[in-house]
């Protein structure tokens, strides 16, 4: 598997292993960690252009960044060209280098509103959104799917439209909208899209190991791969693929995330984020259910820090004395875009 730089206009990405935007997870601390481990590009959580238009406080929080982030990329969701153009050039996004347009979210309420993967059915409108965002002067990328249904695949055609409208890169999730996140990836559709355009094409979907990433690259000929949920379970996948030496344990990474998150966000957000991240990090450990119970019983950041230290110590064995207060949720379909 070839690890290489990718150029987006005047931006040179350090590697072709990208981290997908995941709602509730790819906050500023996580993006810094992924970059440190070798990711070439990380995106903010999906931000709604309409919410930003109305100065929604929670949505604005998604845009937190600092100069420590080497490349700043925001994923924007919206279906109205004028609103997308206005938000792309707004002061809210002035710190960002790249705007990624979500044209792949399959969630019903997003699709029904004419956003996400619904834009694949309206290519003139999708093209107008790309052209409008390009007026910001930023690099513009698109994340889409192979099509709408198994019998309605048109990734190559859609990729050509994106390139013609001015997109600098396209990421293709190797499943149709109707497939959601199940079923085998459609490698051939991504390969056809790659052959149809000259801009970089990134392959996404169904990557849960380094071998999966290598197969994806070989089968599609893509310029790079985008890791999604597996990046939460094993953030070291970036260093494994890029051969970047890293001398930290999963426990150390999570403790660093806790410290950084608590300096950027309030206690409620930090505790929710670290609980979810730790739940993913211990996925392959014995007694995971018991550990998760304790995670959700913590009442303060200090308790959470001490528990993370205990859980990730070699040979740690903890037995909860109370029932679980709340389950550790996996990302929903909306979060995985």
Short mmCIF file of C-alpha atoms in Angstrom, two decimals:
data_model
loop_
_atom_site.label_atom_id
_atom_site.label_comp_id
_atom_site.label_asym_id
_atom_site.label_seq_id
_atom_site.Cartn_x
_atom_site.Cartn_y
_atom_site.Cartn_z
CA UNK A 1 0.00 0.00 0.00
CA UNK A 2 1.55 3.28 -1.13
CA UNK A 3 1.58 6.10 1.40
CA UNK A 4 1.86 9.43 -0.37
CA UNK A 5 1.06 13.13 -0.16
CA UNK A 6 -2.13 14.48 -1.68
CA UNK A 7 -2.34 17.99 -3.09
CA UNK A 8 -5.55 20.00 -2.83
CA UNK A 9 -4.89 23.29 -4.56
CA UNK A 10 -2.19 24.94 -2.47
CA UNK A 11 -2.53 22.44 0.38
CA UNK A 12 -0.28 19.39 0.62
CA UNK A 13 -1.67 16.67 2.86
CA UNK A 14 1.07 14.73 4.70
CA UNK A 15 -0.51 11.33 4.02
CA UNK A 16 -3.33 9.71 2.10
CA UNK A 17 -4.86 8.09 5.21
CA UNK A 18 -7.80 10.27 6.23
CA UNK A 19 -10.13 10.28 9.23
CA UNK A 20 -13.85 10.56 8.48
CA UNK A 21 -16.08 13.13 10.15
CA UNK A 22 -18.04 11.43 12.94
CA UNK A 23 -20.65 13.34 14.95
CA UNK A 24 -19.86 13.26 18.64
CA UNK A 25 -16.29 12.07 18.11
CA UNK A 26 -14.15 14.11 15.71
CA UNK A 27 -13.90 17.13 17.94
CA UNK A 28 -10.74 19.24 18.10
CA UNK A 29 -8.87 16.97 20.59
CA UNK A 30 -9.55 13.84 18.54
CA UNK A 31 -8.40 15.55 15.34
CA UNK A 32 -5.13 16.60 16.97
CA UNK A 33 -4.56 13.04 18.14
CA UNK A 34 -5.26 11.60 14.68
CA UNK A 35 -2.84 14.05 13.08
CA UNK A 36 -0.20 13.16 15.66
CA UNK A 37 -0.62 9.48 14.80
CA UNK A 38 -0.22 10.03 11.06
CA UNK A 39 -3.59 10.98 9.59
CA UNK A 40 -3.28 13.18 6.53
CA UNK A 41 -6.57 14.99 7.04
CA UNK A 42 -9.28 15.10 9.70
CA UNK A 43 -12.66 16.78 9.44
CA UNK A 44 -14.86 18.46 12.01
CA UNK A 45 -18.11 16.85 12.95
CA UNK A 46 -20.83 17.54 10.40
CA UNK A 47 -22.00 21.15 10.74
CA UNK A 48 -25.37 22.27 9.40
CA UNK A 49 -25.22 25.38 7.20
CA UNK A 50 -28.74 26.31 8.28
CA UNK A 51 -27.82 26.02 11.96
CA UNK A 52 -24.74 28.18 11.40
CA UNK A 53 -26.88 30.75 9.59
CA UNK A 54 -28.89 31.18 12.78
CA UNK A 55 -25.76 31.27 14.96
CA UNK A 56 -26.71 28.01 16.70
CA UNK A 57 -24.49 27.78 19.76
CA UNK A 58 -24.05 23.98 19.74
CA UNK A 59 -23.16 23.98 16.05
CA UNK A 60 -20.62 26.79 16.47
CA UNK A 61 -18.92 24.67 19.16
CA UNK A 62 -18.17 22.06 16.48
CA UNK A 63 -15.94 24.60 14.76
CA UNK A 64 -13.48 25.04 17.62
CA UNK A 65 -9.90 24.92 16.38
CA UNK A 66 -6.49 26.48 17.01
CA UNK A 67 -3.27 26.96 15.09
CA UNK A 68 -2.05 23.62 16.47
CA UNK A 69 -4.27 21.85 13.95
CA UNK A 70 -2.03 21.47 10.87
CA UNK A 71 -4.84 21.42 8.29
CA UNK A 72 -8.31 22.65 9.19
CA UNK A 73 -11.22 21.01 7.39
CA UNK A 74 -14.90 21.51 8.11
CA UNK A 75 -17.69 19.29 6.86
CA UNK A 76 -20.74 21.30 5.87
CA UNK A 77 -24.26 19.91 5.42
CA UNK A 78 -26.85 21.79 3.44
CA UNK A 79 -29.06 21.72 0.39
CA UNK A 80 -29.64 25.37 -0.52
CA UNK A 81 -26.88 26.74 -2.78
CA UNK A 82 -27.24 30.35 -1.60
CA UNK A 83 -27.00 29.37 2.08
CA UNK A 84 -24.03 27.07 1.47
CA UNK A 85 -22.23 29.81 -0.48
CA UNK A 86 -22.89 32.37 2.24
CA UNK A 87 -21.72 30.09 5.06
CA UNK A 88 -18.61 28.97 3.17
CA UNK A 89 -17.47 32.59 3.00
CA UNK A 90 -18.69 33.57 6.47
CA UNK A 91 -16.38 34.66 9.32
CA UNK A 92 -17.42 31.48 11.15
CA UNK A 93 -15.35 29.42 8.73
CA UNK A 94 -12.53 31.86 8.02
CA UNK A 95 -10.00 29.75 9.95
CA UNK A 96 -10.66 26.65 7.84
CA UNK A 97 -8.59 25.65 4.83
CA UNK A 98 -10.97 23.07 3.39
CA UNK A 99 -14.74 22.78 3.10
CA UNK A 100 -16.04 19.23 2.69
CA UNK A 101 -19.61 19.11 1.38
CA UNK A 102 -21.71 16.27 2.75
CA UNK A 103 -23.47 14.64 -0.21
CA UNK A 104 -23.54 11.16 1.30
CA UNK A 105 -25.51 11.14 4.57
CA UNK A 106 -28.22 8.46 4.14
CA UNK A 107 -30.28 9.24 7.25
CA UNK A 108 -34.00 9.59 6.38
CA UNK A 109 -34.61 13.03 7.89
CA UNK A 110 -31.51 14.42 6.14
CA UNK A 111 -32.47 12.78 2.84
CA UNK A 112 -36.05 14.04 3.02
CA UNK A 113 -34.83 17.59 3.58
CA UNK A 114 -32.93 17.46 0.29
CA UNK A 115 -29.52 17.33 1.95
CA UNK A 116 -26.79 14.70 2.18
CA UNK A 117 -27.19 11.86 -0.31
CA UNK A 118 -30.35 13.46 -1.73
CA UNK A 119 -28.05 15.85 -3.59
CA UNK A 120 -26.88 12.93 -5.72
CA UNK A 121 -30.36 12.93 -7.28
CA UNK A 122 -30.14 16.63 -8.17
CA UNK A 123 -26.80 17.14 -9.87
CA UNK A 124 -27.49 20.72 -11.07
CA UNK A 125 -28.16 21.76 -7.46
CA UNK A 126 -25.16 19.80 -6.21
CA UNK A 127 -22.96 21.52 -8.81
CA UNK A 128 -24.30 24.94 -7.79
CA UNK A 129 -23.40 24.19 -4.16
CA UNK A 130 -19.84 23.23 -5.13
CA UNK A 131 -19.40 26.35 -7.28
CA UNK A 132 -20.81 28.53 -4.50
CA UNK A 133 -18.47 27.09 -1.89
CA UNK A 134 -15.50 27.52 -4.23
CA UNK A 135 -16.15 31.27 -4.20
CA UNK A 136 -14.82 31.24 -0.64
CA UNK A 137 -11.32 30.70 -2.02
CA UNK A 138 -10.94 27.54 0.04
CA UNK A 139 -10.29 24.04 -1.23
CA UNK A 140 -13.59 22.21 -1.64
CA UNK A 141 -14.07 18.46 -1.32
CA UNK A 142 -17.15 16.28 -1.60
CA UNK A 143 -18.16 13.14 0.31
CA UNK A 144 -20.77 11.02 -1.43
CA UNK A 145 -21.94 7.44 -2.02
CA UNK A 146 -21.84 5.06 -4.96
CA UNK A 147 -25.47 5.89 -5.72
CA UNK A 148 -28.95 5.72 -4.26
CA UNK A 149 -29.81 2.03 -4.54
CA UNK A 150 -28.07 -1.20 -5.52
CA UNK A 151 -29.65 -0.94 -8.95
CA UNK A 152 -28.97 2.79 -9.24
CA UNK A 153 -25.21 3.29 -9.00
CA UNK A 154 -23.59 6.25 -10.73
CA UNK A 155 -20.43 7.16 -8.82
CA UNK A 156 -18.39 7.85 -11.98
CA UNK A 157 -21.00 10.20 -13.42
CA UNK A 158 -21.32 12.03 -10.11
CA UNK A 159 -17.54 12.30 -9.73
CA UNK A 160 -17.27 13.92 -13.18
CA UNK A 161 -19.92 16.46 -12.20
CA UNK A 162 -18.03 17.28 -8.99
CA UNK A 163 -14.77 17.79 -10.89
CA UNK A 164 -16.45 19.93 -13.54
CA UNK A 165 -18.02 22.10 -10.82
CA UNK A 166 -14.60 22.72 -9.25
CA UNK A 167 -14.23 20.12 -6.49
CA UNK A 168 -10.60 19.49 -5.48
CA UNK A 169 -11.19 15.95 -4.17
CA UNK A 170 -14.02 13.46 -3.78
CA UNK A 171 -14.47 10.78 -1.13
CA UNK A 172 -16.75 7.89 -2.05
CA UNK A 173 -18.38 5.66 0.55
CA UNK A 174 -18.54 2.31 -1.21
CA UNK A 175 -22.22 1.68 -0.55
CA UNK A 176 -25.41 3.14 -1.96
CA UNK A 177 -27.77 5.25 0.10
CA UNK A 178 -30.20 2.33 0.51
CA UNK A 179 -27.40 0.08 1.84
CA UNK A 180 -26.74 2.50 4.71
CA UNK A 181 -23.72 0.92 6.48
CA UNK A 182 -24.36 -2.74 5.71
CA UNK A 183 -23.21 -5.05 2.96
CA UNK A 184 -20.00 -5.41 0.99
CA UNK A 185 -18.38 -2.30 -0.43
CA UNK A 186 -18.80 -1.74 -4.15
CA UNK A 187 -15.12 -1.55 -5.10
CA UNK A 188 -15.85 -1.47 -8.83
CA UNK A 189 -17.97 1.68 -8.55
CA UNK A 190 -15.14 3.51 -6.77
CA UNK A 191 -12.65 2.22 -9.36
CA UNK A 192 -14.83 3.55 -12.19
CA UNK A 193 -15.06 6.95 -10.49
CA UNK A 194 -11.29 7.03 -10.05
CA UNK A 195 -10.82 6.31 -13.75
CA UNK A 196 -13.32 9.02 -14.72
CA UNK A 197 -11.63 12.04 -13.07
CA UNK A 198 -8.22 13.57 -12.56
CA UNK A 199 -8.82 14.94 -9.06
CA UNK A 200 -7.92 12.72 -6.06
CA UNK A 201 -10.47 10.04 -5.17
CA UNK A 202 -10.57 8.68 -1.60
CA UNK A 203 -12.20 5.32 -0.83
CA UNK A 204 -14.28 4.91 2.33
CA UNK A 205 -16.41 2.23 3.94
CA UNK A 206 -15.92 -1.16 5.57
CA UNK A 207 -12.34 -0.59 6.71
CA UNK A 208 -11.77 -2.34 10.05
CA UNK A 209 -8.11 -3.32 9.78
CA UNK A 210 -4.91 -2.45 8.00
CA UNK A 211 -5.57 -5.33 5.62
CA UNK A 212 -9.00 -3.91 4.77
CA UNK A 213 -7.33 -0.61 3.90
CA UNK A 214 -4.80 -2.34 1.64
CA UNK A 215 -7.53 -4.33 -0.13
CA UNK A 216 -9.56 -1.15 -0.62
CA UNK A 217 -6.61 0.59 -2.26
CA UNK A 218 -5.77 -2.39 -4.45
CA UNK A 219 -9.35 -3.04 -5.58
CA UNK A 220 -10.24 0.59 -6.31
CA UNK A 221 -6.98 2.23 -7.36
CA UNK A 222 -7.99 5.13 -5.13
CA UNK A 223 -5.53 7.82 -4.11
CA UNK A 224 -6.14 7.16 -0.44
CA UNK A 225 -8.52 5.72 2.14
CA UNK A 226 -10.76 7.26 4.76
CA UNK A 227 -11.07 5.47 8.11
CA UNK A 228 -14.31 5.85 10.06
CA UNK A 229 -15.42 3.84 13.13
CA UNK A 230 -12.23 1.79 13.24
CA UNK A 231 -10.32 5.00 13.92
CA UNK A 232 -12.17 5.21 17.23
CA UNK A 233 -11.51 1.61 18.17
CA UNK A 234 -7.87 1.68 17.08
CA UNK A 235 -6.52 5.19 16.45
CA UNK A 236 -3.10 3.59 16.00
CA UNK A 237 -4.29 2.47 12.55
CA UNK A 238 -2.90 5.77 11.22
CA UNK A 239 0.59 5.11 12.57
CA UNK A 240 0.39 1.46 11.52
CA UNK A 241 -0.39 2.33 7.90
CA UNK A 242 1.98 5.30 7.62
CA UNK A 243 4.75 3.54 9.59
CA UNK A 244 5.00 6.54 11.88
CA UNK A 245 6.67 5.55 15.18
CA UNK A 246 4.46 6.20 18.20
CA UNK A 247 5.37 5.24 21.76
CA UNK A 248 2.11 5.66 23.59
CA UNK A 249 -0.52 3.27 24.90
CA UNK A 250 -4.25 3.55 24.38
CA UNK A 251 -4.60 4.60 28.00
CA UNK A 252 -2.09 7.42 27.53
CA UNK A 253 -3.94 8.64 24.47
CA UNK A 254 -7.27 8.73 26.29
CA UNK A 255 -5.81 10.53 29.31
CA UNK A 256 -4.28 13.11 26.99
CA UNK A 257 -7.66 13.49 25.29
CA UNK A 258 -9.34 14.01 28.65
CA UNK A 259 -6.88 16.72 29.62
CA UNK A 260 -7.15 18.53 26.29
CA UNK A 261 -10.93 18.22 26.02
CA UNK A 262 -11.43 19.61 29.53
CA UNK A 263 -9.36 22.65 28.58
CA UNK A 264 -11.50 23.31 25.49
CA UNK A 265 -15.01 22.27 26.49
CA UNK A 266 -17.24 22.10 29.55
CA UNK A 267 -17.33 19.13 31.92
CA UNK A 268 -20.55 17.68 30.48
CA UNK A 269 -19.20 17.46 26.95
CA UNK A 270 -15.79 16.22 28.08
CA UNK A 271 -17.21 13.40 30.19
CA UNK A 272 -19.58 12.27 27.43
CA UNK A 273 -16.78 12.30 24.86
CA UNK A 274 -14.24 10.43 27.01
CA UNK A 275 -16.77 7.80 28.04
CA UNK A 276 -17.51 7.06 24.39
CA UNK A 277 -13.86 7.10 23.38
CA UNK A 278 -12.82 4.84 26.25
CA UNK A 279 -15.67 2.45 25.42
CA UNK A 280 -14.29 2.09 21.91
CA UNK A 281 -10.72 1.79 23.16
CA UNK A 282 -11.53 -1.16 25.39
CA UNK A 283 -13.65 -2.95 22.78
CA UNK A 284 -11.41 -6.02 22.57
CA UNK A 285 -10.75 -6.29 26.32
CA UNK A 286 -12.26 -8.91 28.60
CA UNK A 287 -14.92 -7.65 30.97
CA UNK A 288 -15.78 -4.68 28.77
CA UNK A 289 -19.39 -4.60 29.99
CA UNK A 290 -18.28 -4.14 33.59
CA UNK A 291 -15.85 -1.39 32.65
CA UNK A 292 -18.54 0.47 30.72
CA UNK A 293 -20.84 0.30 33.71
CA UNK A 294 -18.24 2.07 35.79
CA UNK A 295 -17.54 4.66 33.13
CA UNK A 296 -21.16 5.76 33.21
CA UNK A 297 -21.23 5.89 36.99
CA UNK A 298 -18.44 8.47 37.22
CA UNK A 299 -19.65 11.77 38.60
CA UNK A 300 -16.66 13.99 37.93
CA UNK A 301 -13.69 14.40 35.64
CA UNK A 302 -11.34 13.33 38.41
CA UNK A 303 -13.26 10.10 38.95
CA UNK A 304 -13.24 9.51 35.21
CA UNK A 305 -9.50 10.10 34.99
CA UNK A 306 -8.80 7.67 37.83
CA UNK A 307 -11.04 5.05 36.27
CA UNK A 308 -9.40 5.37 32.85
CA UNK A 309 -6.01 4.89 34.51
CA UNK A 310 -7.27 1.79 36.31
CA UNK A 311 -9.01 0.27 33.27
CA UNK A 312 -6.05 0.62 30.96
CA UNK A 313 -3.45 -0.61 33.46
CA UNK A 314 -2.01 -3.97 32.50
CA UNK A 315 -4.13 -6.69 34.06
CA UNK A 316 -6.66 -4.30 35.56
CA UNK A 317 -9.70 -6.09 36.94
CA UNK A 318 -12.67 -4.08 38.14
CA UNK A 319 -16.03 -5.34 39.38
CA UNK A 320 -18.79 -2.73 39.63
CA UNK A 321 -20.90 -2.66 42.77
CA UNK A 322 -23.88 -0.97 41.09
CA UNK A 323 -25.95 -1.63 37.97
CA UNK A 324 -25.10 0.27 34.81
CA UNK A 325 -26.66 3.73 34.72
CA UNK A 326 -26.52 4.12 30.96
CA UNK A 327 -25.29 2.02 28.03
CA UNK A 328 -22.32 3.08 25.94
CA UNK A 329 -23.86 3.91 22.56
CA UNK A 330 -22.32 3.11 19.21
CA UNK A 331 -22.38 5.90 16.62
CA UNK A 332 -25.75 6.27 14.93
CA UNK A 333 -26.12 6.42 11.17
CA UNK A 334 -26.16 10.22 11.33
CA UNK A 335 -22.92 10.26 13.32
CA UNK A 336 -21.10 8.23 10.71
CA UNK A 337 -21.26 10.95 8.11
#
